[in-house]
Tab-separated table of C-alpha atoms in Angstrom:
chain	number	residue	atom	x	y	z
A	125	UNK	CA	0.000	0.000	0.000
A	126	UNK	CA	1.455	3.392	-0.856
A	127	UNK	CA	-0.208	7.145	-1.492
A	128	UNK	CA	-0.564	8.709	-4.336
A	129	UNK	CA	-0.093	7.527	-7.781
A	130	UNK	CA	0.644	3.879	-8.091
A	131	UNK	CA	2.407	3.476	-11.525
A	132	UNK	CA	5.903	4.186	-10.022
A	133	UNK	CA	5.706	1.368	-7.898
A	134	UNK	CA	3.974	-0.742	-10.510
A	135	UNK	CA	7.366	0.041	-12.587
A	136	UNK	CA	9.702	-1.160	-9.657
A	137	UNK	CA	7.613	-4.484	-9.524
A	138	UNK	CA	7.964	-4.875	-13.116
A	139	UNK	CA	11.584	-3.947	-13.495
A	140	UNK	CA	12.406	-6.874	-10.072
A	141	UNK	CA	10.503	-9.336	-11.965
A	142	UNK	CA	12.999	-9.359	-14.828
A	143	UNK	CA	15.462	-9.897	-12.224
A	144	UNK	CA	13.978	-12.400	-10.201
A	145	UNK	CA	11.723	-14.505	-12.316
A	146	UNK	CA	11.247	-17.104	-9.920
A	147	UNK	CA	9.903	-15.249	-7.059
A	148	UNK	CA	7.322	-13.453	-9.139
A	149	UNK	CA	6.295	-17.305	-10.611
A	150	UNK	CA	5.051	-17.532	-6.848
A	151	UNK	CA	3.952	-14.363	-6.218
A	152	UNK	CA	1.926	-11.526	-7.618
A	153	UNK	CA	2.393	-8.527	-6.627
A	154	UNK	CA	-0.359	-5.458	-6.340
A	155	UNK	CA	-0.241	-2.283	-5.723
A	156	UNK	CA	-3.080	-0.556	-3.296
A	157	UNK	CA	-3.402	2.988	-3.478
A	158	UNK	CA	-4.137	4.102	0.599
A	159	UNK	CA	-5.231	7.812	-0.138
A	160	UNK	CA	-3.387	10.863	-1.787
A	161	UNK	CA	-1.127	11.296	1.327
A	162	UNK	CA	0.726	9.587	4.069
A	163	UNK	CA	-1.748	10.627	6.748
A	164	UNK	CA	-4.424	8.744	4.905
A	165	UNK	CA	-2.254	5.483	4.574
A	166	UNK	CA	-1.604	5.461	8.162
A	167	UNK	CA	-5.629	5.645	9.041
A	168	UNK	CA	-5.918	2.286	6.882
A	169	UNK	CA	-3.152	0.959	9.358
A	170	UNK	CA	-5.506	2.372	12.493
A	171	UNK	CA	-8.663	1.159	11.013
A	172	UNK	CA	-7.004	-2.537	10.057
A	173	UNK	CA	-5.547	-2.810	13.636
A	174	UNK	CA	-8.850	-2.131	15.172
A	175	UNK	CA	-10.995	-4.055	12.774
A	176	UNK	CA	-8.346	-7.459	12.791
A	177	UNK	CA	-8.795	-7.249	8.694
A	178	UNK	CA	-5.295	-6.586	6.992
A	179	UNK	CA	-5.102	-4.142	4.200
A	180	UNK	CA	-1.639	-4.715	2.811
A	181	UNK	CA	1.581	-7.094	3.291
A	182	UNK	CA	4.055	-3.962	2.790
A	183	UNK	CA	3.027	-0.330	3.802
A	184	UNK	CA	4.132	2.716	2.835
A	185	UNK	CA	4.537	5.457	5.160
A	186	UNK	CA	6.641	8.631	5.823
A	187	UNK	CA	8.950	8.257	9.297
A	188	UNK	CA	7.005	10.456	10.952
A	189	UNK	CA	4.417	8.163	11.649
A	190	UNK	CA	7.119	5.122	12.669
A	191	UNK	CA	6.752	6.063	16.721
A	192	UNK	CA	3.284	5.475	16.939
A	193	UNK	CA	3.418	2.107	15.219
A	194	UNK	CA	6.429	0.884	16.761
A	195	UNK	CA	5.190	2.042	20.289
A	196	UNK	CA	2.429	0.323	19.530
A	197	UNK	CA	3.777	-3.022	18.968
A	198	UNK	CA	2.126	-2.925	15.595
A	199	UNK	CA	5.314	-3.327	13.500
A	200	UNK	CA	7.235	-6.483	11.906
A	201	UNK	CA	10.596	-6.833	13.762
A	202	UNK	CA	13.249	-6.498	10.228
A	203	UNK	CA	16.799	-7.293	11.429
A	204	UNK	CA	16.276	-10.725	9.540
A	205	UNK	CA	15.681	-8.113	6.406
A	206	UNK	CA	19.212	-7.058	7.021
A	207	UNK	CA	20.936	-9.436	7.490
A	208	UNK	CA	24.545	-9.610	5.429
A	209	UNK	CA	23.974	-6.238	4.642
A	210	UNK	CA	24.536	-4.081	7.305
A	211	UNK	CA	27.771	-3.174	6.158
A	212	UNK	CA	26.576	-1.866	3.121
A	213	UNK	CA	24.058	0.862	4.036
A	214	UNK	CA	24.660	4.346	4.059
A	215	UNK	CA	24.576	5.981	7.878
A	216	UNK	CA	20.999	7.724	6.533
A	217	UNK	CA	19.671	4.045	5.525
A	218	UNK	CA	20.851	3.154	9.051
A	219	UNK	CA	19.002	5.780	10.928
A	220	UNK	CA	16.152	5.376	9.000
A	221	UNK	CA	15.839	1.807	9.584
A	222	UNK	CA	15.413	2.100	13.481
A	223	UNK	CA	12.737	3.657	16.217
A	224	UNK	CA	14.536	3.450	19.638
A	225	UNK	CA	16.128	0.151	19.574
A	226	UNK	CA	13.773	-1.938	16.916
A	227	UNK	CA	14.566	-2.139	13.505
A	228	UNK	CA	11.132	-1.985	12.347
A	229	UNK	CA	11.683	-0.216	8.722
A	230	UNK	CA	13.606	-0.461	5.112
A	231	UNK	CA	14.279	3.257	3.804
A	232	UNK	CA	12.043	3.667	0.427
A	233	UNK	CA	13.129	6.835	-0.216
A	234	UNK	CA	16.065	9.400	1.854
A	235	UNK	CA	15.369	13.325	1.955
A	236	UNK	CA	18.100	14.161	2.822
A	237	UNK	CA	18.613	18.011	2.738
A	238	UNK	CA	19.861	20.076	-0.246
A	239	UNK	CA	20.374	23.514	-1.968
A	240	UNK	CA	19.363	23.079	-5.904
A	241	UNK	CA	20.066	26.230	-7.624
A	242	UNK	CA	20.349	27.581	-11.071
A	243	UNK	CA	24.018	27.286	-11.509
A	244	UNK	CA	23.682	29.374	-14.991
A	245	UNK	CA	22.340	32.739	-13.078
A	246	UNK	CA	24.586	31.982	-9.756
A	247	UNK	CA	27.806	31.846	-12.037
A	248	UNK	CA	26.305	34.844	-13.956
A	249	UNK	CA	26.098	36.611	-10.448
A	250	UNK	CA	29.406	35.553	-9.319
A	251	UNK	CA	27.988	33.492	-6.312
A	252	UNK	CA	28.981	30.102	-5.044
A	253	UNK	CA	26.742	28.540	-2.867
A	254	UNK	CA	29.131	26.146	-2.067
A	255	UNK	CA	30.899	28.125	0.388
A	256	UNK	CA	28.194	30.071	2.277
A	257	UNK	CA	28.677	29.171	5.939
A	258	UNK	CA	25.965	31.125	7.580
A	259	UNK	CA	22.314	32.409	7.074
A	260	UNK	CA	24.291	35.168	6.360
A	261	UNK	CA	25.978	34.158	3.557
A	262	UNK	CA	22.925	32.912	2.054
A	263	UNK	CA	21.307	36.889	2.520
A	264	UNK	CA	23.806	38.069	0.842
A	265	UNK	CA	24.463	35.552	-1.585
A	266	UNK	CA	20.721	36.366	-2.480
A	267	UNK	CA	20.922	39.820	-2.973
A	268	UNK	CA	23.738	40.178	-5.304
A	269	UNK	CA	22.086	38.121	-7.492
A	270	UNK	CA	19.048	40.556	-7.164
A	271	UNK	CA	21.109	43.091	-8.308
A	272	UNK	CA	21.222	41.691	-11.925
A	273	UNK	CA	17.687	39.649	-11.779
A	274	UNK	CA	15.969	41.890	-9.009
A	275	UNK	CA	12.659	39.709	-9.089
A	276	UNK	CA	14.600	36.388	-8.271
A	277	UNK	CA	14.525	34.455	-4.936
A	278	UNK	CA	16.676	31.350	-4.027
A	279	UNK	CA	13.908	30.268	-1.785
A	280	UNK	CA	10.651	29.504	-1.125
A	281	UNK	CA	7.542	29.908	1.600
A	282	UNK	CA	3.936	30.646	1.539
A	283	UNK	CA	3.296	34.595	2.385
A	284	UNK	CA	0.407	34.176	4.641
A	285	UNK	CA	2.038	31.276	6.745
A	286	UNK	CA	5.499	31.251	6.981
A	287	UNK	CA	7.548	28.443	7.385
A	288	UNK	CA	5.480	25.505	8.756
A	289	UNK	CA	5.685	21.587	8.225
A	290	UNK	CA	8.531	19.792	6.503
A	291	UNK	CA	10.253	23.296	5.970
A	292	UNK	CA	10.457	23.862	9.582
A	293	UNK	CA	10.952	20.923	10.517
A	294	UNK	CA	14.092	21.015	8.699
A	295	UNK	CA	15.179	23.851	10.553
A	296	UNK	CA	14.429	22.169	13.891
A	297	UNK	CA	16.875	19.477	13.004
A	298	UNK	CA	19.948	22.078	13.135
A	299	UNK	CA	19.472	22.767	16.879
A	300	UNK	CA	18.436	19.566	18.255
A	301	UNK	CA	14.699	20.872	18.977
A	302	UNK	CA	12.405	19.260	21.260
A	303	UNK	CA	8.236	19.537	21.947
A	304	UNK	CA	8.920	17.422	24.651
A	305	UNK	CA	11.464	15.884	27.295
A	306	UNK	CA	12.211	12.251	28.186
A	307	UNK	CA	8.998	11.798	30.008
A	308	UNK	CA	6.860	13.079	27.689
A	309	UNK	CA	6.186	16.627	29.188
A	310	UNK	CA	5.423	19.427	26.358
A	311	UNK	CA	8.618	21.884	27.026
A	312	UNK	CA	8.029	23.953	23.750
A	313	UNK	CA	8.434	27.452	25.846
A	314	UNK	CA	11.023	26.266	27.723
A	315	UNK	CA	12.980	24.672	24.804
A	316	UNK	CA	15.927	26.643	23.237
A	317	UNK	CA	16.419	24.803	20.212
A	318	UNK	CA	12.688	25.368	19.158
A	319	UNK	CA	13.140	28.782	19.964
A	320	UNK	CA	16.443	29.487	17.983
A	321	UNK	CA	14.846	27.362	15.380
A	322	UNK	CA	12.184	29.828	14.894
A	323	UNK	CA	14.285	32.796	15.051
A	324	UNK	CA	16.498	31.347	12.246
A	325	UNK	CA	13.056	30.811	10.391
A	326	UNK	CA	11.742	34.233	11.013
A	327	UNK	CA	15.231	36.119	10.249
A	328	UNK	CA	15.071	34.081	6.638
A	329	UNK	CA	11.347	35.342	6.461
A	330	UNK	CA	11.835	38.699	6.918
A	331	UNK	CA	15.248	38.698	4.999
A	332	UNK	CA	13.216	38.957	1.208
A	333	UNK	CA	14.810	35.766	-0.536
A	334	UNK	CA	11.580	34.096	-0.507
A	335	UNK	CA	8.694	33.530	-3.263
A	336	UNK	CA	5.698	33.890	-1.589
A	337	UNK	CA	3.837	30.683	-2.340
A	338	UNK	CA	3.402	27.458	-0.967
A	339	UNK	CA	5.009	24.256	-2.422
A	340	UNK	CA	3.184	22.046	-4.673
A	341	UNK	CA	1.277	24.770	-6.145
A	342	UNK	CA	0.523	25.894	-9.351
A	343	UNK	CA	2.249	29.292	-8.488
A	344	UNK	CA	4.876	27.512	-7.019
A	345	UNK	CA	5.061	25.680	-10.323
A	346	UNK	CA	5.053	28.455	-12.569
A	347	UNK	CA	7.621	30.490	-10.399
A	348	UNK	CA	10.539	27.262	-10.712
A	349	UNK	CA	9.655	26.890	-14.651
A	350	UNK	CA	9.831	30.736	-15.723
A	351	UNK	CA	12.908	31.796	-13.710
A	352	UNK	CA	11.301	33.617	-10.710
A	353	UNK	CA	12.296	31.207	-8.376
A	354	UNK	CA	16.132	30.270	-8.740
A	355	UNK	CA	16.735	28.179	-5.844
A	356	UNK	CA	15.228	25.989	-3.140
A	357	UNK	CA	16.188	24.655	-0.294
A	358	UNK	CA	14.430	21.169	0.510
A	359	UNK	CA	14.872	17.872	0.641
A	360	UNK	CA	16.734	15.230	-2.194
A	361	UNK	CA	13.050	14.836	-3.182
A	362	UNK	CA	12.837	17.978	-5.156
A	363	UNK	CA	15.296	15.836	-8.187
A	364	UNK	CA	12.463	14.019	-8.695
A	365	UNK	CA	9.958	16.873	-9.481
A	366	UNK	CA	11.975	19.688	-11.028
A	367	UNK	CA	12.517	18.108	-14.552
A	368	UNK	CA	8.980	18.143	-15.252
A	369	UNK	CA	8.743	21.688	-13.680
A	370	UNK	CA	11.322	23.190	-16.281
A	371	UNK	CA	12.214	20.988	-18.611
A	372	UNK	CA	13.726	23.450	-20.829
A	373	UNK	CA	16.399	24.633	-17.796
A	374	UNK	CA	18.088	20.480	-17.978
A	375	UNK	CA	21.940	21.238	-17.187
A	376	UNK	CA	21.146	24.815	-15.746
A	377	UNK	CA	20.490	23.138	-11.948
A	378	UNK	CA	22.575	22.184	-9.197
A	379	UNK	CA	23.132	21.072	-5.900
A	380	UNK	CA	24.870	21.354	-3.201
A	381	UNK	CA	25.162	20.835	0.602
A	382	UNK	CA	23.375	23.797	2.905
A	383	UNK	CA	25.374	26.393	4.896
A	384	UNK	CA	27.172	24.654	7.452
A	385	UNK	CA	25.587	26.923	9.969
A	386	UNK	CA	22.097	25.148	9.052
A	387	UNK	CA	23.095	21.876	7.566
A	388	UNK	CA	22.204	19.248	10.061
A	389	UNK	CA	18.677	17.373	9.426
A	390	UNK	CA	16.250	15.729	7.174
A	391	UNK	CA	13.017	16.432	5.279
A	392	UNK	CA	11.362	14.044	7.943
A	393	UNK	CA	14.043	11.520	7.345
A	394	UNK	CA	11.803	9.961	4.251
A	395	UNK	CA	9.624	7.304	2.866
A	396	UNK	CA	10.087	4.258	4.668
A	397	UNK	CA	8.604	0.527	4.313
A	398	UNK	CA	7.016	-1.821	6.918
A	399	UNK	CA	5.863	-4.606	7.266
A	400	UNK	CA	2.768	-4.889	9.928
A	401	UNK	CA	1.744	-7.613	12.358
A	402	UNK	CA	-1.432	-8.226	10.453
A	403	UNK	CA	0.437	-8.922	7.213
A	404	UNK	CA	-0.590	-12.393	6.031
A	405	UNK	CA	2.803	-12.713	3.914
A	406	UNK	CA	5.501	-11.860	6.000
A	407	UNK	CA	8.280	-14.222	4.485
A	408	UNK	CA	7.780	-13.234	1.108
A	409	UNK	CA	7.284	-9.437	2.127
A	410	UNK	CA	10.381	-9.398	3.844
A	411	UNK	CA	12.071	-10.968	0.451
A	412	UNK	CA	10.569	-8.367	-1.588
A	413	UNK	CA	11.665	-5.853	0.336
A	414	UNK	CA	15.544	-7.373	0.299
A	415	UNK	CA	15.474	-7.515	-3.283
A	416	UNK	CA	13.736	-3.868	-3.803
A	417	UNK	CA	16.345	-2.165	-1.691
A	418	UNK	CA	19.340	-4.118	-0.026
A	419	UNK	CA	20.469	-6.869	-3.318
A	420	UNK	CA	22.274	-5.476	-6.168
A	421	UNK	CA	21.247	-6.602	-8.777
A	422	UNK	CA	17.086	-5.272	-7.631
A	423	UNK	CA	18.644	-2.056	-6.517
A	424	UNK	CA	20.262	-1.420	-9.926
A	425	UNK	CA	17.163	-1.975	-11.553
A	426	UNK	CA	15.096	-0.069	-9.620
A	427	UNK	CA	17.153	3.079	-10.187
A	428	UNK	CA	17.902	2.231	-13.797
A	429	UNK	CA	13.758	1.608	-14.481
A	430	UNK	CA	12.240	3.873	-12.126
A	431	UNK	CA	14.590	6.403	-10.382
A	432	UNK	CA	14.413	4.739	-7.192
A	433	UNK	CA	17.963	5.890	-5.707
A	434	UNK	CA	20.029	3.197	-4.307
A	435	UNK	CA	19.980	3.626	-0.276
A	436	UNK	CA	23.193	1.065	-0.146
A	437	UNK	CA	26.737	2.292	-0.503
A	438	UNK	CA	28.630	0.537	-3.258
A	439	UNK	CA	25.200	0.553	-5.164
A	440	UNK	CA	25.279	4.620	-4.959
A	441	UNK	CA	28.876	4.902	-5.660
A	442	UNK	CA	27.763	2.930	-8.630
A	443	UNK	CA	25.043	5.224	-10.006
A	444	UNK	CA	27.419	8.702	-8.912
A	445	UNK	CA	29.986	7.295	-11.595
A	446	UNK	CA	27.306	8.380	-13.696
A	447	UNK	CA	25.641	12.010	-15.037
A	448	UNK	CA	22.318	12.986	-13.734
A	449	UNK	CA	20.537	13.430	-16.703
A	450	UNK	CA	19.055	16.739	-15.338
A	451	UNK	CA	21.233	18.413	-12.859
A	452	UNK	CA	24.797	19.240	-13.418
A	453	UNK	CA	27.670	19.928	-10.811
A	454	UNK	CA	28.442	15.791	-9.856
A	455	UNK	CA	24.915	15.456	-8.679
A	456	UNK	CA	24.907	12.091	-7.346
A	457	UNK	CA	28.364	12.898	-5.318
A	458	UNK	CA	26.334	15.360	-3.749
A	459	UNK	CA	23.710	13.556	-2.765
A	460	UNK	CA	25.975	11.042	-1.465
A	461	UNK	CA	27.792	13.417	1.058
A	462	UNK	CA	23.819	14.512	2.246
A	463	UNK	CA	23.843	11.074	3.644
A	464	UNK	CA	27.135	11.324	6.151
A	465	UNK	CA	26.529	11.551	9.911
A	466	UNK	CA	27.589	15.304	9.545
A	467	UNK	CA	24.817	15.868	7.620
A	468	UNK	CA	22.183	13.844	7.951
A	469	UNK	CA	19.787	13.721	11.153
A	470	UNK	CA	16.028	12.894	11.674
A	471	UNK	CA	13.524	14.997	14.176
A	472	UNK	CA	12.890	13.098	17.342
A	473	UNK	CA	9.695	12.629	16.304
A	474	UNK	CA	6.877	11.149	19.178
A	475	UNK	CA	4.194	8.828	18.981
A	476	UNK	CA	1.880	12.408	18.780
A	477	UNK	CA	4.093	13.146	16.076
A	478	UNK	CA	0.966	13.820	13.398
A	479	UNK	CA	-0.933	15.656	16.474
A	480	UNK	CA	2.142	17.727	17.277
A	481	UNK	CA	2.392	19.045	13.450
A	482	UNK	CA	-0.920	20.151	13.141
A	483	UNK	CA	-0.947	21.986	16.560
A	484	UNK	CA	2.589	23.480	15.536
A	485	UNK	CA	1.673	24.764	11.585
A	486	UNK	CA	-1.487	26.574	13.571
A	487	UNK	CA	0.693	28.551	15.556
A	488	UNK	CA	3.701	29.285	12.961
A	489	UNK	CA	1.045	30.266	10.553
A	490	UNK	CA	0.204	33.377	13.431
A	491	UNK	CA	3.596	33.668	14.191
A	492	UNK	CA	4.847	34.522	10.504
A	493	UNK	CA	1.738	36.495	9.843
A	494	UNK	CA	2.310	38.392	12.947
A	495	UNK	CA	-0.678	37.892	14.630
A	496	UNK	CA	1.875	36.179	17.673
A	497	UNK	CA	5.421	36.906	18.915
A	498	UNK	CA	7.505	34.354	19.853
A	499	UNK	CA	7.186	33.768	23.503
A	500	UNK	CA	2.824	33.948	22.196
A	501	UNK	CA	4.091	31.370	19.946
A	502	UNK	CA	5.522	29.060	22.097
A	503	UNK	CA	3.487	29.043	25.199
A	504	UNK	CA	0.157	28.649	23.015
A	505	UNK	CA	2.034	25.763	21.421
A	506	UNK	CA	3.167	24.028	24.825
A	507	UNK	CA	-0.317	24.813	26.205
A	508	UNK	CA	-1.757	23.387	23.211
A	509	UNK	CA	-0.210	19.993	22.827
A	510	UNK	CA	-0.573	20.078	27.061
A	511	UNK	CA	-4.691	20.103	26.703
A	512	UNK	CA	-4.873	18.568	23.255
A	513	UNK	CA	-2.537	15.760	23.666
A	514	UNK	CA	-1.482	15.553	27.192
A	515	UNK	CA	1.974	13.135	27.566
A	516	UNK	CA	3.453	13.037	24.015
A	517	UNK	CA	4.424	9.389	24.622
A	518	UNK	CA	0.868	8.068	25.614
């Protein structure tokens, strides 16, 4: 079961059953569309847990949602899944593939966070994103490229709201930002990494290098494809997505890591697969997912067939020997060095996690708009998730 649209993963099935004939003389595989989003395919999960009727032998979900299914005991243990192959992950594959001390989850896809720019107009400009250090640096970066295309922006947020969701959440990463503490307790006005995380936000707000849209719209769209918005900073995702947003600007885009000042995180970590206690296939789930993502020869072909990028080591250094067919600037090298323990963290997300988010974007959206200042912000967030939630681990 995944969201969305299911012909990408009909393609990965298709491309491992060239490659492994005889499992796929045993098995066949379909694909169950769970809803549009991730929030949607975890409710199937809730519903199919309550009801005893399973709705899928391998589900798709996003690693926000991993807590409350692991805490729940509702999660297929997976270190089987891994087995001779532990060596050969990258360190994000290895963080994604563990809540606490279970390894409940193969990585489907890693966000890892990146800077993807329009390398033609930067070296134009005479700017190098590759050595900002600081928010600073970025500013400034920003506005001498104004200079020559003065309605250009290298980043992107909606006007109204600010900086809410995965974008913050990004942020949060850099400065080790907590709702809660070890026992559960909400502690977002006591917290100071949630606080500096929003004052980083709010001095990139104010600073004018942002289009004032929200992703995944048709603004946002338009704003990528005609050359009003020249950068973005995101998560690895955004590869995926920008060819068929300009597909005139191929070899024009690059990548690279983001300032060192902010460079620690995720984009929620990413897309993960799991196998749950209800699934009636559990052997042969567990082999499909070894051959999607840990076994050469499936990993190849899902990357060669279907863009699926390799989430093992030697398999990646495999794939960087070769051009992106889009972005310029050693893409996949790139990528690669997102993935290093210096880079690459994931929220501390809590079993409220999907709670927490909604009660958060509520208050950043007042906070951005200026309807709240920050210690506003933060108390009606802790007093929030106190009332709404209660203990973030129950």
């Amino acid at each position: 079961m995944i969201w969305g649209d299911a012909s990408l993963y009909n393609q990965i099935s298709d491309s491992l059953q060239t490659t492994y004939p005889e499992f796929f003389e045993k098995y066949e595989i379909e694909v169950i569309v769970g809803g549009s989003g991730d929030n949607e395919v975890a409710e199937k999960i809730r519903l199919s847990l309550a009801s005893g009727e399973p709705c899928a032998d391998i589900i798709q979900l996003n690693y926000t949602q991993v807590p409350e299914f692991a805490e729940a005991g509702a999660l297929e243990d997976l270190s089987d899944v891994y087995e001779g192959f532990e060596d050969n992950l990258t360190f994000a594959a290895k963080n994604l593939s563990q809540y606490k001390d279970q390894i409940v989850t193969v990585a489907n896809q890693i966000n890892s966070k990146l800077f993807y720019y329009r390398k033609d107009i930067f070296d134009e400009c005479g700017v190098d994103p590759t050595q900002w250090k600081t928010v600073d640096d970025m500013i400034a970066g920003s506005a001498q490229i104004k200079e020559k295309y003065p309605d250009s922006f290298i980043h992107n947020c909606s006007k109204e709201e600010g900086f809410s969701g995965y974008d913050a959440y990004m942020m949060m990463c850099v400065y080790d930002a907590k709702f809660s503490d070890e026992n559960g307790e909400y502690i977002c006005d006591t917290d100071p990494g949630l606080r500096k995380s929003m004052e980083t936000l709010k001095k990139i707000f104010d600073s004018g290098i942002c289009y004032g849209s929200g992703d995944f719209t048709p603004d946002w769209e338009a704003a990528l494809a005609d050359g009003t918005l020249v950068g973005e900073f995101t998560g690895s995702w955004f590869k995926l997505f920008i060819p068929g947003y300009a597909p005139d600007q191929s070899g024009k885009w690059a990548a690279c890591l983001w300032p060192e000042e902010i460079r620690k995180g995720s984009e929620a970590g990413g897309s993960v697969l799991v196998i749950p206690v209800f699934s009636e296939q559990k052997e042969a789930a567990k082999e499909y997912l070894k051959m999607y993502r840990l076994q050469k020869e499936g990993v190849l072909a899902a990357f060669e067939n279907a863009d699926r990028t390799p989430i093992t080591q030697a398999e990646f250094d495999t794939i960087a020997e070769k051009e992106n067919d889009y972005l310029t600037n050693n893409y996949w090298k790139i990528e690669s060095d997102s993935y290093d323990q210096n880079s690459f963290t994931i929220f501390n997300y809590s079993p409220n996690a999907v709670a927490e988010m909604t009660i958060f974007n509520g208050w950043c959206a007042k906070y951005f708009s200026g309807q709240a200042d920050l210690d506003e912000t933060l108390k009606g967030m802790n007093d929030d998730m106190k009332n709404q939630i209660g203990n973030a681990l129950e």
